[in-house]
Coordinates of C-alpha atoms in Angstrom, one line a residue:
M22 CA -23.6 37.3 6.5
T23 CA -21.9 33.9 6.5
A24 CA -23.7 30.6 7.1
A25 CA -22.0 30.1 10.4
S26 CA -23.0 33.5 11.7
Q27 CA -26.7 32.8 11.2
F28 CA -26.7 30.5 14.3
P29 CA -25.4 31.4 17.8
S30 CA -22.5 29.3 19.0
H31 CA -23.7 29.3 22.6
G32 CA -24.0 25.7 24.0
L33 CA -21.8 24.2 21.3
G34 CA -18.4 22.7 22.0
R35 CA -15.6 24.5 20.3
H36 CA -15.1 21.6 17.8
D37 CA -18.8 21.9 16.7
R38 CA -18.8 25.5 15.8
D39 CA -17.4 24.8 12.3
R40 CA -20.6 22.9 11.5
M41 CA -23.7 24.9 12.3
V42 CA -27.0 23.2 11.8
G43 CA -30.3 25.0 11.5
L44 CA -33.0 24.7 14.1
A45 CA -35.5 22.9 11.8
P46 CA -33.3 19.9 10.9
Q47 CA -32.4 19.5 14.6
V48 CA -36.0 19.5 15.6
A49 CA -37.0 17.1 12.8
V50 CA -34.2 14.7 13.8
W51 CA -35.0 15.0 17.5
V52 CA -38.7 14.0 16.8
T53 CA -37.4 11.2 14.6
L54 CA -35.3 9.8 17.4
V55 CA -38.2 9.9 19.8
I56 CA -40.5 8.0 17.4
L57 CA -37.9 5.4 16.5
S58 CA -37.3 4.7 20.2
G59 CA -40.8 3.3 20.3
A60 CA -42.1 5.9 22.8
L61 CA -45.8 6.7 23.2
L62 CA -47.2 5.8 19.7
P63 CA -47.2 2.0 20.2
L64 CA -48.7 2.4 23.7
M65 CA -51.5 4.6 22.3
A66 CA -52.1 2.2 19.4
A67 CA -52.2 -1.0 21.4
S68 CA -55.5 -2.7 22.2
G69 CA -55.6 -4.6 25.4
G70 CA -51.8 -4.3 25.9
A71 CA -51.0 -5.9 22.4
L72 CA -50.6 -4.7 18.9
D73 CA -53.1 -6.1 16.4
D74 CA -52.9 -5.8 12.6
R75 CA -54.8 -2.5 12.6
A76 CA -52.4 -1.0 15.2
R77 CA -49.3 -2.2 13.2
G78 CA -50.8 -0.5 10.1
L79 CA -51.2 2.8 11.9
L80 CA -47.6 2.5 13.2
R81 CA -46.3 1.9 9.7
L82 CA -48.1 5.2 8.6
G83 CA -46.3 6.9 11.6
V84 CA -42.9 6.4 9.9
L85 CA -43.9 8.2 6.7
P86 CA -42.9 11.6 8.2
I87 CA -39.5 10.1 9.1
Y88 CA -39.1 9.0 5.5
A89 CA -40.1 12.5 4.3
T90 CA -37.5 14.1 6.6
T91 CA -34.9 11.6 5.4
L92 CA -35.5 12.3 1.7
I93 CA -35.5 16.0 2.2
L94 CA -32.2 16.1 4.1
A95 CA -30.7 13.5 1.8
L96 CA -31.5 15.6 -1.3
R97 CA -30.1 18.7 0.4
H98 CA -26.8 16.8 1.1
A99 CA -26.9 14.5 -1.8
D100 CA -23.2 14.5 -2.7
A101 CA -22.0 14.1 0.9
V102 CA -24.4 11.3 1.5
A103 CA -23.3 9.5 -1.7
R104 CA -19.7 9.7 -0.7
S105 CA -20.5 8.5 2.8
L106 CA -22.3 5.5 1.5
L107 CA -19.3 4.5 -0.7
R108 CA -17.0 4.8 2.3
S109 CA -19.1 2.2 4.2
V110 CA -18.8 -0.7 1.8
P111 CA -19.4 -3.5 4.4
L112 CA -22.5 -1.9 5.6
L113 CA -23.7 -1.3 2.1
A114 CA -23.0 -4.9 1.2
L115 CA -25.0 -6.1 4.3
V116 CA -28.1 -4.1 3.3
A117 CA -27.7 -5.2 -0.4
L118 CA -27.7 -8.8 0.8
Q119 CA -31.1 -8.3 2.5
F120 CA -32.5 -7.3 -0.8
A121 CA -30.9 -10.4 -2.5
T122 CA -32.7 -12.7 0.0
V123 CA -36.0 -11.8 -1.7
L124 CA -34.9 -14.3 -4.4
W125 CA -35.0 -17.3 -1.9
S126 CA -37.2 -15.9 0.9
I127 CA -40.1 -18.0 2.3
S128 CA -42.1 -14.7 2.1
P129 CA -40.7 -12.6 -0.7
G130 CA -43.2 -9.8 -0.3
T131 CA -42.4 -9.3 3.4
S132 CA -38.6 -9.4 2.7
L133 CA -38.8 -6.8 -0.1
R134 CA -41.0 -4.4 1.9
R135 CA -38.9 -4.6 5.0
A136 CA -35.6 -4.4 3.0
V137 CA -36.9 -1.1 1.4
A138 CA -37.6 0.2 5.0
L139 CA -34.1 -0.9 5.9
A140 CA -32.6 1.1 3.0
M141 CA -34.5 4.2 4.2
T142 CA -33.0 3.6 7.7
L143 CA -29.6 3.3 6.0
I144 CA -30.0 6.6 4.2
L145 CA -31.2 8.3 7.4
S146 CA -28.1 7.1 9.2
H147 CA -25.8 8.5 6.6
V148 CA -27.7 11.8 6.6
L149 CA -27.0 12.1 10.3
A150 CA -23.4 11.2 9.8
V151 CA -22.7 14.0 7.3
V152 CA -24.9 16.7 8.9
F153 CA -23.9 16.3 12.6
T154 CA -20.6 15.9 14.5
P155 CA -20.3 13.1 17.0
R156 CA -20.9 15.6 19.9
Q157 CA -24.0 17.1 18.2
L158 CA -25.5 13.7 17.6
L159 CA -24.7 12.7 21.2
W160 CA -26.7 15.7 22.5
L161 CA -29.7 14.9 20.2
V162 CA -29.8 11.3 21.4
A163 CA -29.3 12.2 25.1
S164 CA -31.9 15.0 25.0
A165 CA -34.5 13.0 23.1
L166 CA -34.3 9.9 25.3
G167 CA -34.0 12.1 28.4
A168 CA -37.3 13.7 27.5
C169 CA -38.8 10.2 27.2
M170 CA -37.5 9.4 30.7
V171 CA -39.1 12.6 32.1
A172 CA -42.4 11.7 30.3
S173 CA -42.2 8.2 31.7
L174 CA -41.7 9.4 35.3
A175 CA -44.5 11.9 34.8
M176 CA -46.9 9.1 33.6
M177 CA -45.9 7.0 36.6
A178 CA -47.1 9.8 38.9
L179 CA -50.2 10.7 36.9
S180 CA -51.4 7.4 35.6
P181 CA -49.6 4.5 37.4
S182 CA -52.0 1.9 36.0
L183 CA -50.8 2.8 32.5
A184 CA -47.2 3.3 33.2
V185 CA -46.6 0.1 35.1
V186 CA -46.6 -3.3 33.4
P187 CA -50.0 -5.0 34.1
G188 CA -49.5 -7.8 36.7
D189 CA -46.0 -6.7 37.4
S190 CA -44.1 -4.0 39.4
A191 CA -41.8 -3.0 36.6
L192 CA -42.2 0.4 35.0
R193 CA -42.7 0.7 31.2
G194 CA -43.4 4.5 31.2
V195 CA -44.4 5.8 27.8
Y196 CA -43.3 2.5 26.1
L197 CA -45.4 -0.6 25.4
N198 CA -42.8 -3.0 26.8
K199 CA -40.6 -2.8 29.8
N200 CA -37.6 -4.1 28.0
V201 CA -37.8 -1.4 25.3
F202 CA -38.1 1.1 28.1
G203 CA -35.1 -0.5 29.8
W204 CA -32.8 -0.2 26.8
S205 CA -33.9 3.3 26.1
A206 CA -33.1 4.2 29.7
G207 CA -29.8 2.5 29.4
I208 CA -28.8 4.4 26.2
A209 CA -30.0 7.6 27.9
T210 CA -27.8 6.8 30.9
V211 CA -24.7 6.1 28.9
A212 CA -25.3 9.2 26.6
G213 CA -25.8 11.4 29.7
V214 CA -22.6 10.1 31.3
M215 CA -20.7 10.7 28.1
L216 CA -22.0 14.3 28.0
A217 CA -21.1 14.8 31.7
C218 CA -17.5 13.6 31.1
D219 CA -17.0 15.4 27.8
R220 CA -14.0 17.6 28.2
G221 CA -14.6 19.5 25.0
G222 CA -18.3 20.1 25.3
D223 CA -20.5 22.7 27.1
R224 CA -23.4 20.5 28.2
R225 CA -21.9 18.6 31.2
R226 CA -24.6 19.7 33.6
Q227 CA -27.4 18.7 31.3
G228 CA -25.6 15.4 30.8
A229 CA -25.4 14.7 34.5
V230 CA -29.1 15.3 34.9
I231 CA -30.0 13.0 31.9
A232 CA -27.7 10.3 33.3
G233 CA -29.5 10.5 36.6
L234 CA -32.9 10.3 35.0
G235 CA -31.8 7.4 32.9
A236 CA -30.3 5.5 35.8
V237 CA -33.5 5.9 37.8
C238 CA -35.7 4.7 34.9
L239 CA -33.3 1.8 34.2
G240 CA -33.7 0.5 37.8
L241 CA -37.5 0.9 37.7
S242 CA -37.7 -1.0 34.4
Q243 CA -36.2 -4.1 36.0
S244 CA -34.6 -5.0 32.7
S245 CA -31.6 -7.2 33.5
T246 CA -30.1 -7.2 30.0
S247 CA -30.3 -3.4 29.7
L248 CA -28.5 -3.1 33.1
V249 CA -25.7 -5.5 32.1
A250 CA -25.4 -3.7 28.7
T251 CA -25.2 -0.3 30.4
V252 CA -22.5 -1.4 32.8
A253 CA -20.6 -3.0 29.9
A254 CA -20.7 0.3 28.0
L255 CA -19.5 2.3 30.9
V256 CA -16.7 -0.2 31.5
V257 CA -15.6 0.1 27.9
A258 CA -15.7 3.9 28.2
G259 CA -13.6 3.9 31.3
F260 CA -11.1 1.6 29.6
F261 CA -10.7 4.0 26.7
V262 CA -10.2 6.9 29.0
A263 CA -7.5 5.0 30.8
L264 CA -6.0 3.8 27.5
G265 CA -5.8 7.4 26.3
R266 CA -3.7 8.3 29.3
A267 CA -1.3 5.4 28.9
R268 CA 1.7 5.6 26.6
G269 CA 4.1 3.2 24.8
L270 CA 4.3 -0.3 26.2
G271 CA 1.8 0.4 29.0
R272 CA -0.9 1.1 26.3
A273 CA -0.1 -2.1 24.5
L274 CA -0.3 -4.2 27.7
M275 CA -3.6 -2.5 28.7
L276 CA -5.1 -3.3 25.3
V277 CA -4.0 -7.0 25.3
S278 CA -5.3 -7.4 28.9
F279 CA -8.6 -5.9 28.0
I280 CA -9.0 -8.2 25.0
V281 CA -8.2 -11.3 27.1
A282 CA -10.6 -10.2 29.8
A283 CA -13.4 -9.6 27.3
G284 CA -12.8 -13.0 25.7
M285 CA -12.9 -14.7 29.1
M286 CA -16.1 -12.9 30.0
L287 CA -17.8 -13.9 26.7
A288 CA -16.7 -17.5 27.3
F289 CA -18.2 -17.3 30.8
L290 CA -21.5 -16.0 29.5
G291 CA -21.6 -18.6 26.8
L292 CA -20.7 -21.6 28.9
L293 CA -21.4 -21.0 32.6
L294 CA -24.2 -18.4 32.8
V295 CA -27.1 -20.9 32.7
P296 CA -25.6 -23.3 35.4
L297 CA -24.8 -20.3 37.6
L298 CA -28.4 -18.9 37.3
D299 CA -29.7 -22.4 38.1
A300 CA -27.4 -22.6 41.2
L301 CA -28.6 -19.2 42.4
G302 CA -32.2 -20.2 42.0
K303 CA -32.8 -17.8 39.1
D304 CA -34.6 -18.4 35.9
A305 CA -32.0 -20.4 34.0
T306 CA -34.2 -20.3 30.8
L307 CA -33.9 -16.5 30.6
T308 CA -37.7 -16.2 30.7
G309 CA -38.1 -19.0 28.1
R310 CA -35.5 -17.8 25.7
V311 CA -33.0 -20.8 26.1
P312 CA -35.5 -23.5 25.0
M313 CA -36.6 -21.3 22.1
W314 CA -33.0 -20.8 21.0
Q315 CA -32.5 -24.5 20.9
L316 CA -35.5 -24.8 18.5
I317 CA -34.3 -21.8 16.5
D318 CA -30.8 -23.2 16.1
A319 CA -32.3 -26.3 14.3
R320 CA -34.1 -24.0 11.9
I321 CA -31.0 -22.0 11.3
A322 CA -29.2 -25.2 10.3
E323 CA -31.8 -26.0 7.7
R324 CA -30.8 -22.9 5.7
L325 CA -27.4 -22.2 7.2
W326 CA -25.6 -20.2 4.5
L327 CA -28.3 -17.9 3.1
G328 CA -31.1 -18.0 5.6
H329 CA -34.9 -17.9 5.2
G330 CA -35.1 -14.4 3.8
Y331 CA -34.8 -11.0 5.5
Q332 CA -37.3 -10.9 8.4
A333 CA -39.5 -13.5 6.7
F334 CA -39.2 -16.2 9.4
W335 CA -41.3 -14.6 12.1
T336 CA -44.4 -14.1 10.0
P337 CA -47.9 -15.6 10.2
G338 CA -47.4 -17.5 6.9
S339 CA -44.2 -19.2 8.2
N340 CA -44.7 -22.8 9.0
P341 CA -41.3 -23.2 10.8
A342 CA -42.2 -20.2 13.0
W343 CA -45.6 -21.8 13.9
T344 CA -43.9 -25.0 14.9
I345 CA -41.7 -23.1 17.3
W346 CA -44.6 -21.0 18.7
L347 CA -46.6 -24.1 19.4
Q348 CA -43.7 -25.8 21.1
I349 CA -42.8 -22.9 23.4
G350 CA -46.4 -21.9 24.1
W351 CA -46.1 -18.2 23.3
H352 CA -46.0 -16.0 20.2
S353 CA -42.5 -14.5 20.1
P354 CA -42.1 -11.7 17.5
H355 CA -38.4 -12.5 17.0
A356 CA -35.6 -14.7 18.3
H357 CA -34.7 -12.4 21.2
N358 CA -31.2 -12.6 20.0
G359 CA -29.9 -10.3 17.2
Y360 CA -27.2 -12.7 16.0
R361 CA -29.7 -15.6 15.6
D362 CA -32.1 -13.3 13.7
I363 CA -29.4 -12.4 11.3
L364 CA -28.7 -16.1 10.7
L365 CA -32.4 -16.8 10.2
G366 CA -32.7 -13.9 7.7
S367 CA -29.5 -14.1 5.7
G368 CA -27.5 -17.0 7.1
V369 CA -23.8 -17.2 7.6
A370 CA -23.3 -14.7 4.7
G371 CA -25.2 -12.1 6.6
L372 CA -23.4 -12.8 9.9
V373 CA -20.0 -12.5 8.2
L374 CA -20.9 -9.2 6.6
A375 CA -22.3 -7.9 10.0
A376 CA -19.1 -9.0 11.8
W377 CA -16.9 -7.3 9.1
T378 CA -18.9 -4.1 9.5
M379 CA -18.7 -4.1 13.3
Q380 CA -15.0 -5.0 13.6
R381 CA -14.1 -2.4 11.1
T382 CA -16.1 0.2 12.9
L383 CA -14.8 -0.8 16.4
R384 CA -11.3 -0.4 15.1
H385 CA -12.0 3.1 13.6
A386 CA -13.9 4.2 16.7
A387 CA -11.1 3.1 19.0
R388 CA -8.5 5.0 16.9
L389 CA -10.5 8.2 16.7
S390 CA -11.1 8.1 20.5
L391 CA -7.4 7.8 21.1
L392 CA -6.3 10.4 18.6
R393 CA -9.1 12.9 19.1
P394 CA -10.1 12.6 22.7
T395 CA -11.7 16.0 22.9
Q396 CA -14.0 15.6 19.9
G397 CA -16.7 13.4 21.3
W398 CA -15.5 10.0 20.1
L399 CA -15.8 8.2 23.4
W400 CA -19.6 7.7 23.0
P401 CA -19.4 5.7 19.8
N402 CA -17.2 3.1 21.5
A403 CA -19.5 2.8 24.5
F404 CA -22.6 2.7 22.3
L405 CA -21.3 -0.1 20.1
A406 CA -20.5 -2.2 23.2
Q407 CA -23.9 -1.5 24.6
V408 CA -25.7 -2.6 21.4
L409 CA -23.6 -5.7 21.1
V410 CA -24.5 -6.8 24.6
L411 CA -28.2 -5.9 24.3
N412 CA -28.5 -8.1 21.3
L413 CA -27.7 -11.2 23.4
T414 CA -31.4 -11.2 24.4
E415 CA -32.9 -8.5 22.2
S416 CA -33.1 -8.3 18.4
T417 CA -32.3 -5.0 16.9
L418 CA -29.3 -5.7 14.6
V419 CA -30.1 -5.0 10.9
A420 CA -33.6 -4.0 11.9
Q421 CA -35.6 -1.5 9.9
N422 CA -37.1 1.6 11.5
D423 CA -35.3 0.8 14.8
L424 CA -33.4 3.4 16.9
Q425 CA -30.6 1.1 17.9
W426 CA -29.8 -0.1 14.4
M427 CA -30.2 3.4 12.9
L428 CA -27.7 4.8 15.5
T429 CA -25.4 1.8 14.9
A430 CA -25.4 2.5 11.2
T431 CA -24.8 6.2 11.9
V432 CA -21.8 5.4 14.1
V433 CA -20.5 3.1 11.2
A434 CA -20.8 6.0 8.8
L435 CA -19.3 8.6 11.1
C436 CA -16.3 6.4 11.8
A437 CA -15.7 5.6 8.2
N438 CA -16.0 9.3 7.2
H439 CA -13.7 10.6 9.8
D440 CA -11.2 7.8 10.1
R441 CA -10.0 8.4 6.5
R442 CA -8.7 11.8 7.6
V443 CA -6.6 10.4 10.5

């Protein structure tokens, strides 16, 4: 009996049947995705709606099964994972830089511990890239987050006092924070839409259901950034669908027009968003983020080129962080902006490596989507757009034990592995 014949092909797209994966790895990865999304465990560990040191310690123990799964799968596919790592040189250099920041970090122990966790996240992403096809990974992400959406709606019905944010009408479901719930719902929505529109897949109905659940939860979360990021991802997906149907000069004109429009939109968000919000009577400070960013920018300038050390800035022993916390009047766990947190951690050097990684992956993903439109490459383009927009007010870029960054690194590895064959 061949390896492929041990597993039924029902439910797999025709391009997935050349890479059968056993049930045990799929279940292990599915559970890993749920845990990394931040579902349930932080809510259970929190005391009085916040995580204390004891709760954070318990959550750190919670990732040990993920590390065990990562190492088992990495050893099983050691040669393929090693080749995959070598094909993603910018990403590898970005992670190596985080280890190097230990030498000048304001908290060397913190930077080293978190850099090791980041390396484990990197290994897991490459394991997923060599074990699963883009379509198989899309199904795992959609089904895992879809299950979290079902659980959140069930909790709203059974225990509304726990599922709703205290003192607010926003839903947080099985998550500790409504914004984390919002971006999980947004990723579920986009993943569900991609499944529903997948011409080469066999899970279009399931995708439509997941997209509907995600959209409902996204609205109930009242997370503005997640909504904007979800819309941006769907616009990018629609653009690539249209681009794939165009030919010759029409394709070139569409591409140039989209780049110009995207640049104008970014300029608008950067220059006119705050005045527009103020004119409309909205919170022009983005819930206190804008004043905090002004203070953070001054701290970035103090160590512009190499930063304060990987994830060392927002720690109890950081005097610059305490200065900011006292001035803004609340204890922010990060910069609420992924790009600023990269600058705080590893400076301009880190931001340059991150930009190199992302532009290279965006180029690969776009080419794969155009040349292999029936093999599930539309979702990586949409997901990258979603993450880049989310990090305007969230902080998940180059983050250890984080679903968004782990999936981003997986997309980087997938695109690097497959683009070389095109």
